[in-house]
Coordinates of C-alpha atoms in Angstrom, one line a residue:
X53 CA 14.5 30.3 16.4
X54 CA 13.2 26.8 17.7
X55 CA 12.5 26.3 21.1
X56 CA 13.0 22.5 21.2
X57 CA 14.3 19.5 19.0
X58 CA 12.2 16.5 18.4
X59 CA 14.4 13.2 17.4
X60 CA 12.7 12.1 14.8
X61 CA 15.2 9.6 13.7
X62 CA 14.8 7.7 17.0
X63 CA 11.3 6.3 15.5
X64 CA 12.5 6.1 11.8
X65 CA 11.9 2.1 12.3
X66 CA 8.7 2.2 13.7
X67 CA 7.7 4.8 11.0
X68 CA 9.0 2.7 8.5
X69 CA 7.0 -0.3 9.6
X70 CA 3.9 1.6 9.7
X71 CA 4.3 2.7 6.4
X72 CA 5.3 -0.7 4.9
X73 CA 2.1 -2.2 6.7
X74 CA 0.1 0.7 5.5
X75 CA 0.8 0.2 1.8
X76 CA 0.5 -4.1 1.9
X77 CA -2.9 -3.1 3.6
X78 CA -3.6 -0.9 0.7
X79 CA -2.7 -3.3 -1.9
X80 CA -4.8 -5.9 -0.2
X81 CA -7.6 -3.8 0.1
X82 CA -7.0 -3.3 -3.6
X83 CA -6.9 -6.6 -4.9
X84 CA -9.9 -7.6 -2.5
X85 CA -12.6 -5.3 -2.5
X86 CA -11.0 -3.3 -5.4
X87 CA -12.1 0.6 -6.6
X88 CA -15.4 2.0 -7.0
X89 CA -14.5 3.3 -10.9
X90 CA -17.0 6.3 -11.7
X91 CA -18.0 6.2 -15.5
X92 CA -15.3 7.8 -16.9
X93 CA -13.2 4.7 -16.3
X94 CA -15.9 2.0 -16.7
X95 CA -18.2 3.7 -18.7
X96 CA -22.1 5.3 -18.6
X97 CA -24.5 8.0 -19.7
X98 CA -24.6 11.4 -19.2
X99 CA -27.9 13.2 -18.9
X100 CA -28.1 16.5 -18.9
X101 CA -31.8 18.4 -18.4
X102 CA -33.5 21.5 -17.2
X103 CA -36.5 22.2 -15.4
X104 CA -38.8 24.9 -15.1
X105 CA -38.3 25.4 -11.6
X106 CA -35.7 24.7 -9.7
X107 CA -35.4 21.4 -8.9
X108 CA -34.5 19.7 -5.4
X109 CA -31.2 17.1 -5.8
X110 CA -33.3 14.5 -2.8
X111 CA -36.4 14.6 -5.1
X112 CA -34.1 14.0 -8.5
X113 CA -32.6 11.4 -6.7
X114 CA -35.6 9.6 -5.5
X115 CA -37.2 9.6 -8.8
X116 CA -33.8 8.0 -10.0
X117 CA -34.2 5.5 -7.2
X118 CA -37.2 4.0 -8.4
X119 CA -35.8 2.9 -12.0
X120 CA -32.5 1.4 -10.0
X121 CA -30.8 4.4 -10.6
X122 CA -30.2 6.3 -7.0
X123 CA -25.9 6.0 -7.0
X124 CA -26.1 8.3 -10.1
X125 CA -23.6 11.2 -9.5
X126 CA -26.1 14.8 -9.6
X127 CA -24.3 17.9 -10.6
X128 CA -26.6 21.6 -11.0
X129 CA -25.1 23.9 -13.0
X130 CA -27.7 26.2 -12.7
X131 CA -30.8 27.5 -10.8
X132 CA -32.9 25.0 -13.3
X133 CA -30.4 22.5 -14.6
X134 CA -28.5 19.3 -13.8
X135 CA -26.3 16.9 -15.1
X136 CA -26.7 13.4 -14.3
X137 CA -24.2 10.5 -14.7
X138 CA -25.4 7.0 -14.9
X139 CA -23.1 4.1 -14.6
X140 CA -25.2 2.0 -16.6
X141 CA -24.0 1.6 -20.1
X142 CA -27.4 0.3 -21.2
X143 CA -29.7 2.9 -23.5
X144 CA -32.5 1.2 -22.0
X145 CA -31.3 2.3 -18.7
X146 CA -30.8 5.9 -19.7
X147 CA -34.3 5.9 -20.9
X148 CA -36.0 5.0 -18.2
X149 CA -33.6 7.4 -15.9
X150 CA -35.3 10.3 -18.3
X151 CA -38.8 8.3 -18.2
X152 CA -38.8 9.0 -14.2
X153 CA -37.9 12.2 -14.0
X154 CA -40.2 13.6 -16.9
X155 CA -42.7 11.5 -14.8
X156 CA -42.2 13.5 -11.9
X157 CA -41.0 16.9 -13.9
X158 CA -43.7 17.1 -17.0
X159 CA -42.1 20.3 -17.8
X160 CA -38.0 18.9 -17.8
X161 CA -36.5 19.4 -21.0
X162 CA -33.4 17.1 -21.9
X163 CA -30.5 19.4 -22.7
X164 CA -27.9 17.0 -24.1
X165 CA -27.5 13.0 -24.1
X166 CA -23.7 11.7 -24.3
X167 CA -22.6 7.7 -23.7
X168 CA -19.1 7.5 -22.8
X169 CA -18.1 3.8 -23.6
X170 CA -15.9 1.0 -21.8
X171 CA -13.1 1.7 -24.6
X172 CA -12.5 5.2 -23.8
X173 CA -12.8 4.7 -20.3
X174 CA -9.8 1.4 -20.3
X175 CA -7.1 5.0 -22.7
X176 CA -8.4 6.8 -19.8
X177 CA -7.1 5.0 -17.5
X178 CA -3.7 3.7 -19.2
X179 CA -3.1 7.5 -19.9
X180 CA -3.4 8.3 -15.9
X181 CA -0.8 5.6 -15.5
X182 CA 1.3 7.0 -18.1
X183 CA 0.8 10.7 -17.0
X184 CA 2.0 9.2 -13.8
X185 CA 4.9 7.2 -14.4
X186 CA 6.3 10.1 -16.3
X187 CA 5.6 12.5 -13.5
X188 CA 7.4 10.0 -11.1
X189 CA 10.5 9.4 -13.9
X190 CA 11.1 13.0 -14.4
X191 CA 11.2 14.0 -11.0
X192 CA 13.7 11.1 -10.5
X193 CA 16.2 13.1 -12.9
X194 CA 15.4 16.1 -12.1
X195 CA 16.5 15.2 -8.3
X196 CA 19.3 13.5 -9.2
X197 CA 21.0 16.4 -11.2
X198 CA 19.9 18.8 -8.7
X199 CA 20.8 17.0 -5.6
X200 CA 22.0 13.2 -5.7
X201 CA 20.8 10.0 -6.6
X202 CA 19.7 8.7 -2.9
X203 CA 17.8 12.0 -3.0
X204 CA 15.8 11.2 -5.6
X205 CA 15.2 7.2 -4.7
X206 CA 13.9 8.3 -1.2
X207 CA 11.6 11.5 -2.9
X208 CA 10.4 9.1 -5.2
X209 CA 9.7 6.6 -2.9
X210 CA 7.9 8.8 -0.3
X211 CA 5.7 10.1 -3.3
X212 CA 4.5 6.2 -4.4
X213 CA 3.9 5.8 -0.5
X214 CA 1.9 8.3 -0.7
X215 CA -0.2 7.5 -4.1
X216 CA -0.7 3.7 -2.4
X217 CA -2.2 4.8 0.6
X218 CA -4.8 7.1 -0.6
X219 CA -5.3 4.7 -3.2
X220 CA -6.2 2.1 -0.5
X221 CA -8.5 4.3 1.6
X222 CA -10.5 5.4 -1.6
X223 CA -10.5 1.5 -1.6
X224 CA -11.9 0.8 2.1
X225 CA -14.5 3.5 2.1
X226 CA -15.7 3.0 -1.4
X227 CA -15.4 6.7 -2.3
X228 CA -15.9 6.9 -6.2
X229 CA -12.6 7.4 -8.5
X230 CA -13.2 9.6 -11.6
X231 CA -11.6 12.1 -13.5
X232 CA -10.9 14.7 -10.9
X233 CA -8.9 12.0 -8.8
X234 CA -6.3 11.7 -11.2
X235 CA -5.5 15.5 -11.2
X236 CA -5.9 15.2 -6.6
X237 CA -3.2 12.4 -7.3
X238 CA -0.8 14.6 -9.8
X239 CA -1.5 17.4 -7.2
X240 CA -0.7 15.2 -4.4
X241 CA 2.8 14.5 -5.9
X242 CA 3.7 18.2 -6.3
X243 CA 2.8 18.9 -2.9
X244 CA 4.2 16.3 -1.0
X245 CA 7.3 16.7 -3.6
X246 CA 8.0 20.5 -2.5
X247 CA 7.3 20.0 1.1
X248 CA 10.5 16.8 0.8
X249 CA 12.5 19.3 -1.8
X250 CA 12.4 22.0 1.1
X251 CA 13.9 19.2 3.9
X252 CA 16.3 18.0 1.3
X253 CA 17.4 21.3 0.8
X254 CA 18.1 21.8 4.4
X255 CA 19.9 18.5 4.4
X256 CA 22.1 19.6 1.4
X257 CA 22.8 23.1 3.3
X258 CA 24.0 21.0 6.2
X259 CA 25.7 18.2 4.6
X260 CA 29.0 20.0 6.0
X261 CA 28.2 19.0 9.3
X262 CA 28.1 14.8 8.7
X263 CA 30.9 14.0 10.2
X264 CA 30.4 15.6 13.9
X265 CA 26.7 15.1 13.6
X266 CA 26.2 12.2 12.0
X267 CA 23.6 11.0 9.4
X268 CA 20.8 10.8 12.1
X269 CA 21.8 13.8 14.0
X270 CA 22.2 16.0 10.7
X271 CA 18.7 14.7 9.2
X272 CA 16.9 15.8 12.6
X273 CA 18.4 18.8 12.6
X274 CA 17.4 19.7 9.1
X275 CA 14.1 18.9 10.0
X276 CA 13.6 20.5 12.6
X277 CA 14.8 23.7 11.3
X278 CA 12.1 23.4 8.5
X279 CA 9.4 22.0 10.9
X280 CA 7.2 25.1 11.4
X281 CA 7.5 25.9 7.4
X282 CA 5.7 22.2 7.0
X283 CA 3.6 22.7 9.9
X284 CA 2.6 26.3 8.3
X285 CA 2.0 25.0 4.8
X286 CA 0.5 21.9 5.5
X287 CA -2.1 23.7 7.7
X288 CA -2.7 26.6 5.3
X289 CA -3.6 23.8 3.0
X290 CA -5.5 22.0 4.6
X291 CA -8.2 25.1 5.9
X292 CA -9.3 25.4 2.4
X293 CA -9.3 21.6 1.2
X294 CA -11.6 20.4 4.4
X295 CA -13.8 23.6 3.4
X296 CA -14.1 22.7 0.0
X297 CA -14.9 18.8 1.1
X298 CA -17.5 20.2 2.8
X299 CA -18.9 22.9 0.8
X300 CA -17.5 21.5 -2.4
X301 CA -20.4 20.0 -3.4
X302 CA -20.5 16.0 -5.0
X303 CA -18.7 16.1 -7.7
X304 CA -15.6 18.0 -6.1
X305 CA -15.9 15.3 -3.2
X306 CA -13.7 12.5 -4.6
X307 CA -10.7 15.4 -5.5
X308 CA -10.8 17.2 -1.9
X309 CA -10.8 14.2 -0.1
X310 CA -8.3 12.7 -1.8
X311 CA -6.5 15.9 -1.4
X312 CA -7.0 15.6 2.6
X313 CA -5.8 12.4 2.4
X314 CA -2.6 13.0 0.5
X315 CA -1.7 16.5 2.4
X316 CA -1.6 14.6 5.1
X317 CA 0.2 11.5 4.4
X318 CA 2.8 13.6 2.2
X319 CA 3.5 16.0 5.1
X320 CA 4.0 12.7 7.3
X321 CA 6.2 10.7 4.4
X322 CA 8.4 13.7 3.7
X323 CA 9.6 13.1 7.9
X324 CA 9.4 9.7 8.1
X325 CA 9.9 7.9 4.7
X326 CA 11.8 10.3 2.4
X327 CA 14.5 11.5 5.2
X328 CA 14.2 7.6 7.4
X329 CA 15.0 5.9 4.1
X330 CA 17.6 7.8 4.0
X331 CA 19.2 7.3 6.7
X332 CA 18.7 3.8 6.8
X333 CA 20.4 3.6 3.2
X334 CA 23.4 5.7 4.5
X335 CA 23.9 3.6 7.7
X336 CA 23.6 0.1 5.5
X337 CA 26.0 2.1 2.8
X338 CA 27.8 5.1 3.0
X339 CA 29.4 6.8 -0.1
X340 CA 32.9 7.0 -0.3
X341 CA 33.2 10.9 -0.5
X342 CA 31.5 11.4 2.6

């Protein structure tokens, strides 16, 4: 039972705004300062060793710092082992990145030695785009046979709001993008498509009610009625995400922040870009068969 009734539809305008200044700002930030592409887009070396004792990450990581070498991403994978990833493409650069540490760790033995190059890095990234276009395309027909074509426009819209934005704050704090962002990304579009699939459900449910409520009445009624299923999910997702940001570790940091980033602008876009679009498109052009 809800105790009270917040209009969102009263600030659909202003949230729109925001949102269209949010995403220019993104893209800006994007074209100007760009994104800090971890090696599996641009390409590197991957180093991985073990030591006879177990080794402390600050000391690996100082030892790096002396050959040039300190952004290197350190991952253990055990008591005694690590994996390094150097952005440098150069051999030379790996060599002395090994050269350090046996330097400082006589006793290090160098488990495995990969390059990934430039080339595989540039499919990479054309297959992200292509996983996500696809992802975007299919839940455009999947919402428009389940529900109705503005449905889907305004879901799909919401969801590319949401990609641009985290995009552009991985852009202004120069967090790094690698392989585990794509999958935050593909996970961010689920999420912030089921928490909009649950209001447009609602919406569908009480689609009878259009003509004595109107579209903005009926919209803020639907949301509301759903509001403390959002609130609940959203913070049950969140809990976990911030502990894993935290505890995650460095190589799960990119994915859970993006994750943090996205639960929170999708629960935000499902209110006040999916359903506002919405209504704005239904004022500017209602359907016949209203």
């Amino acid at each position: 039972m809800r105790i009270f009734s917040i209009d969102f539809m009263q600030y659909r305008k202003k949230a729109l705004l925001l949102s269209l200044v949010c995403i220019l700002a993104s893209v800006g930030l994007i074209l100007t300062r760009g994104l800090n592409l971890g090696i599996d887009f641009t390409g590197g070396n991957v180093v991985q060793v073990e030591f006879e004792q177990s080794p402390s990450i600050e000391d690996v990581r100082s030892a790096l710092a002396a050959v040039g070498q300190g952004n290197s991403i350190i991952q253990s994978y055990s008591d005694r082992g690590i994996i390094i990833r150097i952005s440098a493409n150069e051999e030379a650069a790996r060599k002395e990145a090994v050269d350090a540490l046996r330097a400082k760790y006589p006793g290090m033995q160098v488990v495995r030695l990969e390059k990934v190059g430039p080339v595989v890095g540039a499919e990479l990234r054309q297959e992200a785009m292509v996983a996500l276009f696809l992802a975007l395309a299919g839940i455009l027909a999947y919402i428009t046979v389940r529900f109705q074509f503005r449905f889907a426009v305004v879901s799909v819209a919401a969801l590319v709001h949401d990609a641009a934005i985290t995009l552009g704050i991985f852009s202004l704090t120069g967090m790094e993008i690698s392989s585990p962002f794509i999958a935050a990304i593909l996970t961010i579009v689920g999420y912030s498509l089921n928490d909009t699939i649950v209001v447009l459900d609602r919406i569908r449910e009480n689609w009878k009610n259009l003509r004595t409520q109107g579209i903005a009445g009926l919209l803020n009624s639907s949301i509301n009625q759903t509001l403390s299923r959002t609130i609940n999910t959203s913070l049950t997702t969140l809990l976990p995400v911030i502990a894993l940001f935290i505890w995650g570790g460095e190589v799960l940091r990119s994915f859970s922040f993006a994750l943090l980033v996205g639960v929170l602008v999708g629960t935000y876009s499902s209110i006040f870009v999916a359903s506002a679009l919405l209504a704005e498109w239904w004022e500017k052009a209602p359907l016949r068969r209203s």
